[in-house]
Amino acid sequence: MAPELELQVAAWDARGWPRPQIALVTGSALEVDLGDPLLPAVPLAAVVPFTIRAVEGHRLSFELYRTRADRVVLYFRGRLHCYQGFDPHQVAFPVRLAALLGAEVAILTNAAGSLERDLVPGMLAAIADHLGLGGASPLIGEPPRGWGERFPALNDAYDPRLRALARAVAGDQGVALHEGVYAWLLGPSYETPAEIRMLARAGATLVGMSTVPEVIALRQLGVACCALSLVTNLAAGLAPSLPSHQEVMVEGERAAARIGGLLRALLEHPELV
Ligand code: HPA
């Protein structure tokens, strides 16, 4: 998909849109208000070279914001998932576009199930590391020249400096930011209780169906990543109720103000890039 991406970079400049220094991707029900955008929302479908079908509860558009005099944020509202039938290259297309446009930092949010009884719905956690169990990678195939390593290392894929900054900013706002290891599974069914027991033994503290393909693609392109999970439910088998999409959306809306405040402060922070 490199030629299509290059085409979009050229189209971006031709439209006179400013290039971003930061990419923001927000997941299910975690949209934030960043004030007045530099241009009206653009449907994601306008820049990707494949068809996008809408999913309930997932808006798919992007906007540009100026959060400091010298800082433009490319904000993707909603993301693509492998469970929707998109291949990992398609899932990574938006963040790769951001990277090729010059973004040096990406902030990604998601909703996640918790594997720890004291990490309860409503809590926020910075992802410190992941288990990539979705059975797919955006790096499959020959990498285009200039895209970075063929075999990129994923140590510190979740940038320690950005994690510390996020924790400090959250602290300033009186918001507790925990840390967790995120297991990425393909979905879209929730996990079985046996799978959750296995994941817990393997060191996972959070589980979800997104983010990891994007982070892998971003790391290959040298973008520093910060991923924040909102715990929306206790994972399968840990609570009397079944995990449900409804619960995920409700928790997302409940946490909107807290996440919005944290993201706005991070995006305005002088030390983010
Ligand atoms: N499992 C997988 N994905 C999720 C969950 C979960 O429990 N909660 C929110 N996204």
PDB file of N, CA and C and ligand atoms in Angstrom, residues 28 110-114 182-183 185 189-191 196 207-210 230-236 243-244 247-248, ligand 1:
ATOM      1  N   SER A  28     -13.538   2.983  20.631  1.00  0.00           N
ATOM      2  CA  SER A  28     -14.971   2.895  20.928  1.00  0.00           C
ATOM      3  C   SER A  28     -15.410   3.843  22.027  1.00  0.00           C
ATOM      4  N   ASN A 110      -8.007   2.960  23.784  1.00  0.00           N
ATOM      5  CA  ASN A 110      -8.902   1.830  23.516  1.00  0.00           C
ATOM      6  C   ASN A 110      -9.696   1.480  24.761  1.00  0.00           C
ATOM      7  N   ALA A 111     -10.692   0.660  24.544  1.00  0.00           N
ATOM      8  CA  ALA A 111     -11.449   0.079  25.653  1.00  0.00           C
ATOM      9  C   ALA A 111     -10.881  -1.318  25.876  1.00  0.00           C
ATOM     10  N   ALA A 112     -10.766  -1.718  27.125  1.00  0.00           N
ATOM     11  CA  ALA A 112     -10.167  -3.025  27.394  1.00  0.00           C
ATOM     12  C   ALA A 112     -10.872  -3.720  28.545  1.00  0.00           C
ATOM     13  N   GLY A 113     -10.804  -5.032  28.506  1.00  0.00           N
ATOM     14  CA  GLY A 113     -11.236  -5.824  29.652  1.00  0.00           C
ATOM     15  C   GLY A 113     -10.065  -5.937  30.616  1.00  0.00           C
ATOM     16  N   SER A 114     -10.353  -6.052  31.899  1.00  0.00           N
ATOM     17  CA  SER A 114      -9.287  -6.165  32.901  1.00  0.00           C
ATOM     18  C   SER A 114      -9.168  -7.597  33.403  1.00  0.00           C
ATOM     19  N   TYR A 182      -1.152  -5.404  27.673  1.00  0.00           N
ATOM     20  CA  TYR A 182      -2.384  -5.542  26.880  1.00  0.00           C
ATOM     21  C   TYR A 182      -2.262  -6.746  25.945  1.00  0.00           C
ATOM     22  N   ALA A 183      -3.175  -7.659  26.069  1.00  0.00           N
ATOM     23  CA  ALA A 183      -3.200  -8.794  25.133  1.00  0.00           C
ATOM     24  C   ALA A 183      -4.146  -8.445  23.989  1.00  0.00           C
ATOM     25  N   LEU A 185      -6.275  -9.718  21.004  1.00  0.00           N
ATOM     26  CA  LEU A 185      -6.897 -10.872  20.360  1.00  0.00           C
ATOM     27  C   LEU A 185      -7.746 -10.379  19.197  1.00  0.00           C
ATOM     28  N   SER A 189     -15.679 -12.082  19.008  1.00  0.00           N
ATOM     29  CA  SER A 189     -16.261 -12.651  20.228  1.00  0.00           C
ATOM     30  C   SER A 189     -15.359 -12.261  21.389  1.00  0.00           C
ATOM     31  N   TYR A 190     -15.944 -12.111  22.554  1.00  0.00           N
ATOM     32  CA  TYR A 190     -15.130 -11.924  23.745  1.00  0.00           C
ATOM     33  C   TYR A 190     -14.426 -13.240  24.043  1.00  0.00           C
ATOM     34  N   GLU A 191     -13.481 -13.177  24.956  1.00  0.00           N
ATOM     35  CA  GLU A 191     -12.681 -14.358  25.263  1.00  0.00           C
ATOM     36  C   GLU A 191     -13.503 -15.353  26.087  1.00  0.00           C
ATOM     37  N   ILE A 196      -9.020 -16.359  29.231  1.00  0.00           N
ATOM     38  CA  ILE A 196      -8.616 -15.300  30.176  1.00  0.00           C
ATOM     39  C   ILE A 196      -7.667 -15.875  31.235  1.00  0.00           C
ATOM     40  N   VAL A 207      -7.101  -6.819  28.143  1.00  0.00           N
ATOM     41  CA  VAL A 207      -7.352  -7.566  26.907  1.00  0.00           C
ATOM     42  C   VAL A 207      -8.261  -6.739  26.006  1.00  0.00           C
ATOM     43  N   GLY A 208      -7.952  -6.786  24.703  1.00  0.00           N
ATOM     44  CA  GLY A 208      -8.761  -6.025  23.763  1.00  0.00           C
ATOM     45  C   GLY A 208      -8.530  -6.456  22.330  1.00  0.00           C
ATOM     46  N   MET A 209      -9.177  -5.745  21.410  1.00  0.00           N
ATOM     47  CA  MET A 209      -9.202  -6.175  20.007  1.00  0.00           C
ATOM     48  C   MET A 209      -8.612  -5.124  19.066  1.00  0.00           C
ATOM     49  N   SER A 210      -7.732  -4.276  19.578  1.00  0.00           N
ATOM     50  CA  SER A 210      -7.221  -3.187  18.720  1.00  0.00           C
ATOM     51  C   SER A 210      -5.810  -2.798  19.106  1.00  0.00           C
ATOM     52  N   LEU A 230      -8.994   2.357  28.622  1.00  0.00           N
ATOM     53  CA  LEU A 230     -10.043   2.526  29.623  1.00  0.00           C
ATOM     54  C   LEU A 230     -10.563   1.130  29.941  1.00  0.00           C
ATOM     55  N   VAL A 231     -10.519   0.763  31.207  1.00  0.00           N
ATOM     56  CA  VAL A 231     -11.079  -0.531  31.608  1.00  0.00           C
ATOM     57  C   VAL A 231     -12.600  -0.390  31.583  1.00  0.00           C
ATOM     58  N   THR A 232     -13.236  -1.194  30.744  1.00  0.00           N
ATOM     59  CA  THR A 232     -14.699  -1.093  30.624  1.00  0.00           C
ATOM     60  C   THR A 232     -15.402  -2.263  31.307  1.00  0.00           C
ATOM     61  N   ASN A 233     -14.661  -3.300  31.604  1.00  0.00           N
ATOM     62  CA  ASN A 233     -15.289  -4.494  32.201  1.00  0.00           C
ATOM     63  C   ASN A 233     -14.211  -5.402  32.769  1.00  0.00           C
ATOM     64  N   LEU A 234     -14.611  -6.249  33.693  1.00  0.00           N
ATOM     65  CA  LEU A 234     -13.716  -7.328  34.108  1.00  0.00           C
ATOM     66  C   LEU A 234     -13.804  -8.402  33.035  1.00  0.00           C
ATOM     67  N   ALA A 235     -12.667  -8.990  32.694  1.00  0.00           N
ATOM     68  CA  ALA A 235     -12.621  -9.961  31.606  1.00  0.00           C
ATOM     69  C   ALA A 235     -13.477 -11.191  31.927  1.00  0.00           C
ATOM     70  N   ALA A 236     -13.778 -11.947  30.886  1.00  0.00           N
ATOM     71  CA  ALA A 236     -14.688 -13.101  30.997  1.00  0.00           C
ATOM     72  C   ALA A 236     -14.292 -14.022  32.154  1.00  0.00           C
ATOM     73  N   PRO A 243     -19.247 -10.115  29.437  1.00  0.00           N
ATOM     74  CA  PRO A 243     -18.779  -8.908  28.755  1.00  0.00           C
ATOM     75  C   PRO A 243     -19.741  -8.550  27.622  1.00  0.00           C
ATOM     76  N   SER A 244     -19.976  -7.259  27.419  1.00  0.00           N
ATOM     77  CA  SER A 244     -20.896  -6.871  26.352  1.00  0.00           C
ATOM     78  C   SER A 244     -20.479  -5.530  25.747  1.00  0.00           C
ATOM     79  N   GLU A 247     -21.856  -2.499  27.622  1.00  0.00           N
ATOM     80  CA  GLU A 247     -21.072  -2.134  28.808  1.00  0.00           C
ATOM     81  C   GLU A 247     -19.847  -1.295  28.407  1.00  0.00           C
ATOM     82  N   VAL A 248     -19.231  -1.686  27.293  1.00  0.00           N
ATOM     83  CA  VAL A 248     -18.047  -0.975  26.802  1.00  0.00           C
ATOM     84  C   VAL A 248     -18.426   0.468  26.452  1.00  0.00           C
TER      85      VAL A 248
HETATM   86  N1  HPA B   1     -12.273  -8.381  25.765  1.00  0.00           N
HETATM   87  C1  HPA B   1     -11.851  -7.960  24.566  1.00  0.00           C
HETATM   88  N2  HPA B   1     -11.989  -6.716  24.142  1.00  0.00           N
HETATM   89  C2  HPA B   1     -12.569  -5.848  24.977  1.00  0.00           C
HETATM   90  C3  HPA B   1     -13.031  -6.220  26.248  1.00  0.00           C
HETATM   91  C4  HPA B   1     -12.870  -7.565  26.661  1.00  0.00           C
HETATM   92  O1  HPA B   1     -13.250  -7.973  27.775  1.00  0.00           O
HETATM   93  N3  HPA B   1     -13.559  -5.119  26.820  1.00  0.00           N
HETATM   94  C5  HPA B   1     -13.422  -4.104  25.923  1.00  0.00           C
HETATM   95  N4  HPA B   1     -12.813  -4.537  24.807  1.00  0.00           N
END
